[in-house]
Short mmCIF file of C-alpha atoms and ligand atoms in Angstrom, two decimals:
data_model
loop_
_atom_site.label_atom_id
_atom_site.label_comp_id
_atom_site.label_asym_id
_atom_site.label_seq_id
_atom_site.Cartn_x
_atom_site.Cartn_y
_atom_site.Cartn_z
CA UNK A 52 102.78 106.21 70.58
CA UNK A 53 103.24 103.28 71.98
CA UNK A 54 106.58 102.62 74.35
CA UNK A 55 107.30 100.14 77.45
CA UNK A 56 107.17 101.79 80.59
CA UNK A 57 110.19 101.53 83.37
CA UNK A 58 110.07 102.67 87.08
CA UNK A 59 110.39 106.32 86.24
CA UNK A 60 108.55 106.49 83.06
CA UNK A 61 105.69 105.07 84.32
CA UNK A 62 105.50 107.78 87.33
CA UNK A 63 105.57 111.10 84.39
CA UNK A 64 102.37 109.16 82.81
CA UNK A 65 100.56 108.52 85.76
CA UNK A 66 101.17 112.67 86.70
CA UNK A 67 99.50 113.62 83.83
CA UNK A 68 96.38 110.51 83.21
CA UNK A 69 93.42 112.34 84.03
CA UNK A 70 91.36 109.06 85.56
CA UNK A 71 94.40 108.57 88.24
CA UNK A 72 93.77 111.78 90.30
CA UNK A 73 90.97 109.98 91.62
CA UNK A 74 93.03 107.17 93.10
CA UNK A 75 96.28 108.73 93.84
CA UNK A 76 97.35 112.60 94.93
CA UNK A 77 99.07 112.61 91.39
CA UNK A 78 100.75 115.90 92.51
CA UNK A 79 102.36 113.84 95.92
CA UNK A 80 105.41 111.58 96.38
CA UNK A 81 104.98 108.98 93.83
CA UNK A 82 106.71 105.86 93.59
CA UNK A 83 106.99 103.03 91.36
CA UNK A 84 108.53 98.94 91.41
CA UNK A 85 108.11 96.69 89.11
CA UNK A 86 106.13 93.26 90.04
CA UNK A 87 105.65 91.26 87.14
CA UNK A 88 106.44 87.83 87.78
CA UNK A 89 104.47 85.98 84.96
CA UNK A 90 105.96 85.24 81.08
CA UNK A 91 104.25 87.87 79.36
CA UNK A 92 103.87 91.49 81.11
CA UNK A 93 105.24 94.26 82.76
CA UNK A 94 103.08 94.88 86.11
CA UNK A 95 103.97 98.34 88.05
CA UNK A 96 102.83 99.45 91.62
CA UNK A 97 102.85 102.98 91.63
CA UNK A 98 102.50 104.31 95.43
CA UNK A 99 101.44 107.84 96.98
CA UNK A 100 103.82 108.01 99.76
CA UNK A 101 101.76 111.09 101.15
CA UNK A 102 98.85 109.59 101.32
CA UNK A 103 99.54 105.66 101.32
CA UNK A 104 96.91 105.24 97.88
CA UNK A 105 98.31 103.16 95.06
CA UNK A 106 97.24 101.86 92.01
CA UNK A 107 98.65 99.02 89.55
CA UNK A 108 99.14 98.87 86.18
CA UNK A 109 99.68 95.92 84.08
CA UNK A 110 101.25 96.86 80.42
CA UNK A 111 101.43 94.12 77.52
CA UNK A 112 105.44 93.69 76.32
CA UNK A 113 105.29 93.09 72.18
CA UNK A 114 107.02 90.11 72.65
CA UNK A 115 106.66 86.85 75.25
CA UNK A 116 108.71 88.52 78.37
CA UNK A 117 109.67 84.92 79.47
CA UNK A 118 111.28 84.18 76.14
CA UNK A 119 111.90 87.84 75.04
CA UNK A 120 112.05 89.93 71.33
CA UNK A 121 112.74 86.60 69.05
CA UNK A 122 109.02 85.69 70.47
CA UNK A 123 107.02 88.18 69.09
CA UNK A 124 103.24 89.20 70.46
CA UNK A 125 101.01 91.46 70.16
CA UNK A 126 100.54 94.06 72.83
CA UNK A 127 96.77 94.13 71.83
CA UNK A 128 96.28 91.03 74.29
CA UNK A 129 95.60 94.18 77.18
CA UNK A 130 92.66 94.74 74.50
CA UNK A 131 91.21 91.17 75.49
CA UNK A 132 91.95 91.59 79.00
CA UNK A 133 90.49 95.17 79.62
CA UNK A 134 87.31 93.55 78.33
CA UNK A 135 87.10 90.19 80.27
CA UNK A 136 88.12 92.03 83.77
CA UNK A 137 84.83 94.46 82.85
CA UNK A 138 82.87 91.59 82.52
CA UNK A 139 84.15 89.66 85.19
CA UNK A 140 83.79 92.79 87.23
CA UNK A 141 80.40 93.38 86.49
CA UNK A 142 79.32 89.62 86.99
CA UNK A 143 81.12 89.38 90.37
CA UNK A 144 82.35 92.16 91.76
CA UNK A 145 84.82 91.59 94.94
CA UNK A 146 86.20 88.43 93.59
CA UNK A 147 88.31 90.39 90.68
CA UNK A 148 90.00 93.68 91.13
CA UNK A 149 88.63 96.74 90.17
CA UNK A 150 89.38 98.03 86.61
CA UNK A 151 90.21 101.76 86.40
CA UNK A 152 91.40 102.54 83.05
CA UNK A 153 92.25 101.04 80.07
CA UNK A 154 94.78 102.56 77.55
CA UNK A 155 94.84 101.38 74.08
CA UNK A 156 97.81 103.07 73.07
CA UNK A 157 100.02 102.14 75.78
CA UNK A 158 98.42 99.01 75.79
CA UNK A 159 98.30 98.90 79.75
CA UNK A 160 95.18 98.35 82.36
CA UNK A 161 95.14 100.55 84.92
CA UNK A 162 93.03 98.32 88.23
CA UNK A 163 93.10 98.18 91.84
CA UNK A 164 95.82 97.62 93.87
CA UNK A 165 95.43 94.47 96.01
CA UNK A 166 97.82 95.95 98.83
CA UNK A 167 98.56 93.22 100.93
CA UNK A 168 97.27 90.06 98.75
CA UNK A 169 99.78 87.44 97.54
CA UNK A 170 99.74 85.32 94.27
CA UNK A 171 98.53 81.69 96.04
CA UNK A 172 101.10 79.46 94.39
CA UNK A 173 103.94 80.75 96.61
CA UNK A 174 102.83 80.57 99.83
CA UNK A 175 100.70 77.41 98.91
CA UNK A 176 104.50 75.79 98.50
CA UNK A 177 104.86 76.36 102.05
CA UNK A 178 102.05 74.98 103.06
CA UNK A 179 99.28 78.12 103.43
CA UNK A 180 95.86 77.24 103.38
CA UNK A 181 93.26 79.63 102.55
CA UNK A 182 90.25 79.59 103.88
CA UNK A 183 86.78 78.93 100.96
CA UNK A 184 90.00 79.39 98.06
CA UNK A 185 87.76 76.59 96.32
CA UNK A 186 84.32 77.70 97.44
CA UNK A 187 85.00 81.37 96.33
CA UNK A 188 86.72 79.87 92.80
CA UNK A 189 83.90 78.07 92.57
CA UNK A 190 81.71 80.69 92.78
CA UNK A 191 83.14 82.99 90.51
CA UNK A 192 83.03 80.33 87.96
CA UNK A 193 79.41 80.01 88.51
CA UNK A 194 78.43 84.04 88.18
CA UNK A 195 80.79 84.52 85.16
CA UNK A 196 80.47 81.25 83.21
CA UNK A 197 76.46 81.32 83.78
CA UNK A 198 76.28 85.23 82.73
CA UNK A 199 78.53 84.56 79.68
CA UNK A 200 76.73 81.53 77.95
CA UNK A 201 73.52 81.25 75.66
CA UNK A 202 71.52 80.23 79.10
CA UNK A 203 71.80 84.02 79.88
CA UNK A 204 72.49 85.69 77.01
CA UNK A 205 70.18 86.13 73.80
CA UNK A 206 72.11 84.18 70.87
CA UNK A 207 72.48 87.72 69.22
CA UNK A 208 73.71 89.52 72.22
CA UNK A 209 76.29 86.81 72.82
CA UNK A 210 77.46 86.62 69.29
CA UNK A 211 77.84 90.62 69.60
CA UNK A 212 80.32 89.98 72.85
CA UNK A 213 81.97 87.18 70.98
CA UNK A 214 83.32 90.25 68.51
CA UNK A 215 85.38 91.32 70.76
CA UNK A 216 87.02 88.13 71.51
CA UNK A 217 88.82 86.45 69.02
CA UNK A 218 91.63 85.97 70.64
CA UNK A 219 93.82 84.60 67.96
CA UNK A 220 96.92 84.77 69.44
CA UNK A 221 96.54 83.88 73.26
CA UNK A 222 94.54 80.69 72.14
CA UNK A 223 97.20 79.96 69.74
CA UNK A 224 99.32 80.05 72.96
CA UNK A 225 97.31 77.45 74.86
CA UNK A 226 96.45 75.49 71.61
CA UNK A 227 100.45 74.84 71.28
CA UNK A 228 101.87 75.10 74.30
CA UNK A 229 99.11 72.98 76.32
CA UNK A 230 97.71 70.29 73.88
CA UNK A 231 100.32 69.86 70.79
CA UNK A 232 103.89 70.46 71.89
CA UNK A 233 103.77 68.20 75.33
CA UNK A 234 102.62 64.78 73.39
CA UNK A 235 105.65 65.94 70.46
CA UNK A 236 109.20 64.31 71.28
CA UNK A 237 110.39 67.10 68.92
CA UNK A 238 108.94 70.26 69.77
CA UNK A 239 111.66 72.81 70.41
CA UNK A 240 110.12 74.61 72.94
CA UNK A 241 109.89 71.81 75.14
CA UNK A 242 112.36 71.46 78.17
CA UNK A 243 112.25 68.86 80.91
CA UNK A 244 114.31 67.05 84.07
CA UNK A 245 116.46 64.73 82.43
CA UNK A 246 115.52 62.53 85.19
CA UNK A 247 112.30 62.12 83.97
CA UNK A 248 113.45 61.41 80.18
CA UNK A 249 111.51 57.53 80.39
CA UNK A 250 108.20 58.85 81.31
CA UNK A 251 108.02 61.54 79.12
CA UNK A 252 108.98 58.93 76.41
CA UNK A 253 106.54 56.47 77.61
CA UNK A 254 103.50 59.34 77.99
CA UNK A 255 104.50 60.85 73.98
CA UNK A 256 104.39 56.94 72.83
CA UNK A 257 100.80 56.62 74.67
CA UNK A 258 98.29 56.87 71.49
CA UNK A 259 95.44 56.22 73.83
CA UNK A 260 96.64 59.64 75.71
CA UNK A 261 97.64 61.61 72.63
CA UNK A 262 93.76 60.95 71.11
CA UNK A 263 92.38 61.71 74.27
CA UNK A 264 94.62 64.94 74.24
CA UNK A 265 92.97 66.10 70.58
CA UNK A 266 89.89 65.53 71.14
CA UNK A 267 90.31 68.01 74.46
CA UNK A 268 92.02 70.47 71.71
CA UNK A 269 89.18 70.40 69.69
CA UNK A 270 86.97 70.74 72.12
CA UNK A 271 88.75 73.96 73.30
CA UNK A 272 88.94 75.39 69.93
CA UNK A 273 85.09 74.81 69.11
CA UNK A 274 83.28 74.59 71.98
CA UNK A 275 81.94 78.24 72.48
CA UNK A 276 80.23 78.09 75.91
CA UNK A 277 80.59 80.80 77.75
CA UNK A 278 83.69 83.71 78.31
CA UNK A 279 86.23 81.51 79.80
CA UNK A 280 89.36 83.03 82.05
CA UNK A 281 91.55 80.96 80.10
CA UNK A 282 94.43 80.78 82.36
CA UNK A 283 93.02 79.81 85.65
CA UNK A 284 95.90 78.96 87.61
CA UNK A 285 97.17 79.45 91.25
CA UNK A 286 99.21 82.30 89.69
CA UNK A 287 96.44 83.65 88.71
CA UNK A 288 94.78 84.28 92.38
CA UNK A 289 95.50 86.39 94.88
CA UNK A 290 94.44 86.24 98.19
CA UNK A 291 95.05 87.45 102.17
CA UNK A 292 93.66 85.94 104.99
CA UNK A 293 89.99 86.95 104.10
CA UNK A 294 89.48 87.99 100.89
CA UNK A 295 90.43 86.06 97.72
CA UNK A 296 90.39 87.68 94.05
CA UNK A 297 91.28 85.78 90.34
CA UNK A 298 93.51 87.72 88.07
CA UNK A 299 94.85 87.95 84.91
CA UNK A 300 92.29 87.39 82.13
CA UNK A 301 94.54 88.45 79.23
CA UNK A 302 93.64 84.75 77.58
CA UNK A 303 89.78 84.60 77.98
CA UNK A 304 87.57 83.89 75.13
CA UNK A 305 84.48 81.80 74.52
CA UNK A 306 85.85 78.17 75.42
CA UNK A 307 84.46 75.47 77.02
CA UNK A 308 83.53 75.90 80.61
CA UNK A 309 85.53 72.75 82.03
CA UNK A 310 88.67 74.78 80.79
CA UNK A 311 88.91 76.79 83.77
CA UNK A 312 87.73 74.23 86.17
CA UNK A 313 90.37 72.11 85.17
CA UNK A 314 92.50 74.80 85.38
CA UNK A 315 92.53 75.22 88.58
CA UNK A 316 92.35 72.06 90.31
CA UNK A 317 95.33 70.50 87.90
CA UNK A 318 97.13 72.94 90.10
CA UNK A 319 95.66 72.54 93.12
CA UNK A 320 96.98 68.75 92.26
CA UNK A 321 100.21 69.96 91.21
CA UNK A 322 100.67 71.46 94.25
CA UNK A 323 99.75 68.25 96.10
CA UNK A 324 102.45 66.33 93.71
CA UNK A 325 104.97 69.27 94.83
CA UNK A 326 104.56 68.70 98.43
CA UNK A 327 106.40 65.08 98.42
CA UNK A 328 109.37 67.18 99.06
CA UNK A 329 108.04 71.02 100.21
CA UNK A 330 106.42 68.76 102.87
CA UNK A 331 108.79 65.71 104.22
CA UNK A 332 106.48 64.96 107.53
CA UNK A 333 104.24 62.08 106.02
CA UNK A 334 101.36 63.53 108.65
CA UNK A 335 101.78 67.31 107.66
CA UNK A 336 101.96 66.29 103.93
CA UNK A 337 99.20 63.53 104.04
CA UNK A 338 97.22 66.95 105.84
CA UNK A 339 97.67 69.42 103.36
CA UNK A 340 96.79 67.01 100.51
CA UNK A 341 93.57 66.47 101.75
CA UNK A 342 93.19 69.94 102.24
CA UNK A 343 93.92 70.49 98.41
CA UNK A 344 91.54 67.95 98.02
CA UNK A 345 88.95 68.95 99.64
CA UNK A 346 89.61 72.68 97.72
CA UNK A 347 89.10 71.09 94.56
CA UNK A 348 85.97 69.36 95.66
CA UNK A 349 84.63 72.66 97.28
CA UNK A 350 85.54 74.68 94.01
CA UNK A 351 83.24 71.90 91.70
CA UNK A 352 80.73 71.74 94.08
CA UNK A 353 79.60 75.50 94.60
CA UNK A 354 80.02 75.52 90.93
CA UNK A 355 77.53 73.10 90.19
CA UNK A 356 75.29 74.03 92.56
CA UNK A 357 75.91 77.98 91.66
CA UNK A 358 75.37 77.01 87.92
CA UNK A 359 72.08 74.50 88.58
CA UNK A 360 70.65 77.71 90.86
CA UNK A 361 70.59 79.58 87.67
CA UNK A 362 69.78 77.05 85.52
CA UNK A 363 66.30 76.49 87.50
CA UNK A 364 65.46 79.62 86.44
CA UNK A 365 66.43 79.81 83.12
CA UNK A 366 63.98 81.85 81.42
CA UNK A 367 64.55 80.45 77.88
CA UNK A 368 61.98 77.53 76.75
CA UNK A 369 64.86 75.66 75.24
CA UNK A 370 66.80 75.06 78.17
CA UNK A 371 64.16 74.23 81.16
CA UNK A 372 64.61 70.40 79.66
CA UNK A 373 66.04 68.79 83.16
CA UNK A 374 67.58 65.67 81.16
CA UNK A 375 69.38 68.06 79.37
CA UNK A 376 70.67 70.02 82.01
CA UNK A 377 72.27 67.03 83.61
CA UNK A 378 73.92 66.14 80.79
CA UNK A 379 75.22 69.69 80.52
CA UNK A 380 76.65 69.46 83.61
CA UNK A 381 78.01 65.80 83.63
CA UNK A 382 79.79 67.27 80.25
CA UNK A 383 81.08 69.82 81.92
CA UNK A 384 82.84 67.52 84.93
CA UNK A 385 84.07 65.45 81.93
CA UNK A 386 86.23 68.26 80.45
CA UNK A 387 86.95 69.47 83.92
CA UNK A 388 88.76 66.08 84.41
CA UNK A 389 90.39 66.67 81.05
CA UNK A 390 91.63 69.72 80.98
CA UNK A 391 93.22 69.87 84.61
CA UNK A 392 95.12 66.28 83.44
CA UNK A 393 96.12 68.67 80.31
CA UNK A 394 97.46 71.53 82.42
CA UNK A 395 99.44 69.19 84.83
CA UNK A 396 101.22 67.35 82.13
CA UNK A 397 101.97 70.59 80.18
CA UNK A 398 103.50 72.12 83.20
CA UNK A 399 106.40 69.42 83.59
CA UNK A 400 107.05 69.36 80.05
CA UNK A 401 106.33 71.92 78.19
CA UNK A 402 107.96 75.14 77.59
CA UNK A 403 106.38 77.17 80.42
CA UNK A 404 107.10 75.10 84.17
CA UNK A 405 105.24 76.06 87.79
CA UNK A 406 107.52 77.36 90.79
CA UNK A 407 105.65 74.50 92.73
CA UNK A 408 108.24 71.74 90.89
CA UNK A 409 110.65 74.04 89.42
CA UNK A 410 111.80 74.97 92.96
CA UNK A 411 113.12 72.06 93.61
CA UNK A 412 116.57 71.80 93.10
CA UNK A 413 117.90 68.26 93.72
CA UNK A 414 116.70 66.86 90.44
CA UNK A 415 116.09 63.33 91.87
CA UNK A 416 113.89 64.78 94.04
CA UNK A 417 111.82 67.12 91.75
CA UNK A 418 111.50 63.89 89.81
CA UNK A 419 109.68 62.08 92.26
CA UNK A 420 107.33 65.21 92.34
CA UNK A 421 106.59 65.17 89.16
CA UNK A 422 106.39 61.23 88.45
CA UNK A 423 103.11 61.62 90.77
CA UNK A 424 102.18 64.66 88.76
CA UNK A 425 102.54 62.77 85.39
CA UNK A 426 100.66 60.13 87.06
CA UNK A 427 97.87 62.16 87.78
CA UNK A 428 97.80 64.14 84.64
CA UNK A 429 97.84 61.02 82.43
CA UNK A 430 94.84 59.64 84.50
CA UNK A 431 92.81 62.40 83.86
CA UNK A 432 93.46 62.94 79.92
CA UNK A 433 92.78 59.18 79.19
CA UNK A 434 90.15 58.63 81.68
CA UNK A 435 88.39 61.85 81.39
CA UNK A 436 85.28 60.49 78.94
CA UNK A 437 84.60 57.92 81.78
CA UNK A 438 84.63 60.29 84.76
CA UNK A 439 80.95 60.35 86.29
CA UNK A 440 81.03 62.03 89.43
CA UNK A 441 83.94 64.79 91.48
CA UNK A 442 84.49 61.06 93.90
CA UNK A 443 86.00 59.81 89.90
CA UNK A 444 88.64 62.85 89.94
CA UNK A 445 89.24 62.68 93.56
CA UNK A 446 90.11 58.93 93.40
CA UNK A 447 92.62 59.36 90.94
CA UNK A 448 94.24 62.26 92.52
CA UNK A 449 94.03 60.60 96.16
CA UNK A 450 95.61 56.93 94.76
CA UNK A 451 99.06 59.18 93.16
CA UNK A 452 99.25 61.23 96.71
CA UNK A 453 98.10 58.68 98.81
CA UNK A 454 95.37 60.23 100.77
CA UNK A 455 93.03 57.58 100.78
CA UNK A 456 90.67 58.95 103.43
CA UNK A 457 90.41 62.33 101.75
C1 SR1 B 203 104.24 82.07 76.59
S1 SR1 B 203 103.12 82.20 77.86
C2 SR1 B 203 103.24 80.73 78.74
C3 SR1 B 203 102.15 80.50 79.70
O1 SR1 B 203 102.06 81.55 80.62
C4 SR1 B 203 100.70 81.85 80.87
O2 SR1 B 203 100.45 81.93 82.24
C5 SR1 B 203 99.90 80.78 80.19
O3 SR1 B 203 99.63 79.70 81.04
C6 SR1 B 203 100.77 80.41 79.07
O4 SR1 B 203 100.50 79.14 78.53
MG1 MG B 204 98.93 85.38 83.59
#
């Protein structure tokens, strides 16, 4: 039956799973703590003092943990991510940790514990730069976007992967939270600095924006490419000094490509936007801006040149058309643009904020953060059909933090 673990609980069902004796002397010193510091889970670390092993285990809540019970949701998400980290794992292996177990009762994942690896955003607030984050992101994207879309699969084989995710609920997430309630001056859920009360009013009067916006909702909800992460985020990337690995697939399903792209460099720009106060030396800021910048161009270009590798030797007749591939791709760096401008915009006012502006306290100043952020974000939803090369998104991200050499 199903029940959510605590820090003692969790330590009786490890004892007595048979697939953890291989990872942890189950018989030894065990300890538990509790992690989780996104809005949905519970994440444990269980450790074998004797022998310093651990493993971690991620367990879906019934409910939305950032809002709690009176948000209700289905603990069958760890269904939808026990099958996207198997993929991912399987299409590239050391960029994702490795999946042990997967319980469908206690709706948890049992994976590898990344010991000494750090979820980016934080110390990216401080100013930590980590070396090929973009490269490697952009490499990942390329094995598991390429492996997951009709140019490698037969169209029966990928319809028979599609079955197992419809992700209903976890898309209903994104469809609400990132391109509906943002653009409504309405929506409950919303919550905002009062400082910034005249953009947001200006942005939700934009009907330029707000088409732009639908058109990138539709696009998400149709647009079957490939088995997407979903919620590609600096939260969800961990990373030491050498080795980097993405996280958290609970929302993937067969979206559009540019999805996760965008995903991640809208925060690599919110971050940027963030540092006009975590960074008050103009010289150390203007540096790690360009740094970002330079992430976010790494990350598109090893995709696209990961992704036109594989495309050259595409073995189905349909696809070999080089015209078409182009377009393919210039599509794809058109939603890229969109969707990151999506995610940055949903961040300051929708219901679910990043620590990068969240953590600043004096609200004048956190409103100058944003104000660049909006400015960004707003750029890259209305502008995003136009955008013909990275140098388009890199322009508008280098005019709103002023690194014009970047
Ligand atoms: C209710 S969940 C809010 C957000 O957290 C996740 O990380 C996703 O980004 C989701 O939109
Ligand atoms: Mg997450």
């Amino acid at each position: 039956m199903y029940q959510p673990f605590d820090v003692d609980t969790i330590i009786d069902y490890v004892r007595q799973h048979p697939e953890a004796l291989k990872h942890l002397d189950t018989a030894g010193q065990l300890e538990a703590v509790e992690v989780g510091d996104g809005n949905l889970n519970l994440v444990f670390k269980v450790f074998d003092r004797t022998t310093d092993r651990s493993l971690l285990i991620k367990q879906a809540l019934p409910y939305v943990r950032a809002a709690g019970p009176s948000w209700p949701m289905p603990a069958e998400r760890a269904g939808f991510e026990a099958r996207a980290l198997a993929l991912e794992y399987e299409c590239a292996p050391g960029l994702v940790p490795e999946p042990y177990w997967f319980d469908e009762v206690l709706m948890l994942n049992a994976m590898e514990n990344l010991v000494d690896h750090r979820v980016i955003r934080f110390p990216m607030m401080e100013g930590k730069r980590y070396r090929d984050l973009g490269a490697t992101i952009g490499d990942f994207l390329a094995r598991t976007l390429y492996a997951t879309s009709d140019f490698a699969l037969d169209a029966a084989d990928k319809r028979e992967i599609m079955k197992g995710f419809f992700n209903v609920e976890l898309c209903r997430i994104t469809e609400d939270l990132v391109f509906t309630e943002p653009y409504l001056p309405d929506a409950p859920r919303n919550r905002w600095n009062p400082r910034i009360d005249a953009d947001v009013a200006d942005f939700q009067a934009d009907e330029h924006l707000k088409s732009q916006a639908a058109a990138l909702k539709y696009r998400f909800m149709n647009a079957s490419q490939a088995l997407i992460h979903g919620d590609l985020h600096t939260g969800s990337i961990m990373a030491n000094d050498h080795d980097i690995r993405v996280i958290d697939p609970e929302f993937a399903f067969f979206g559009p490509m540019g999805f996760d792209i965008g995903a991640f460099i809208g925060n690599l720009f919110l971050s940027g936007a963030s540092h006009e106060i975590h960074s008050p030396d103009p010289e150390q800021r203007r540096s790690y801006r360009r740094y970002l910048i330079d992430e976010a161009k790494a990350a598109w270009s090893t995709f696209e040149a990961g992704f036109r590798e594989r495309l050259a030797d595409v073995s189905s007749p349909s696809w070999t058309s080089q015209p078409f591939q182009d377009e393919f791709i210039a599509s794809v760096l058109r939603d890229t643009a969109g969707y990151a401008g999506c995610k940055m915009l949903r961040r300051i006012v929708g219901f679910a904020h990043v620590a990068d502006l969240d953590s600043i306290e004096d609200l004048d100043e956190r409103a100058r953060a944003e104000r660049i952020a909006i400015r960004i974000g707003r750029r890259l939803v209305s502008e995003h059909a136009q955008v013909a090369s990275f140098d388009d998104i890199v322009a508008i991200a280098a005019e709103a933090l002023e690194v014009h050499d970047g």
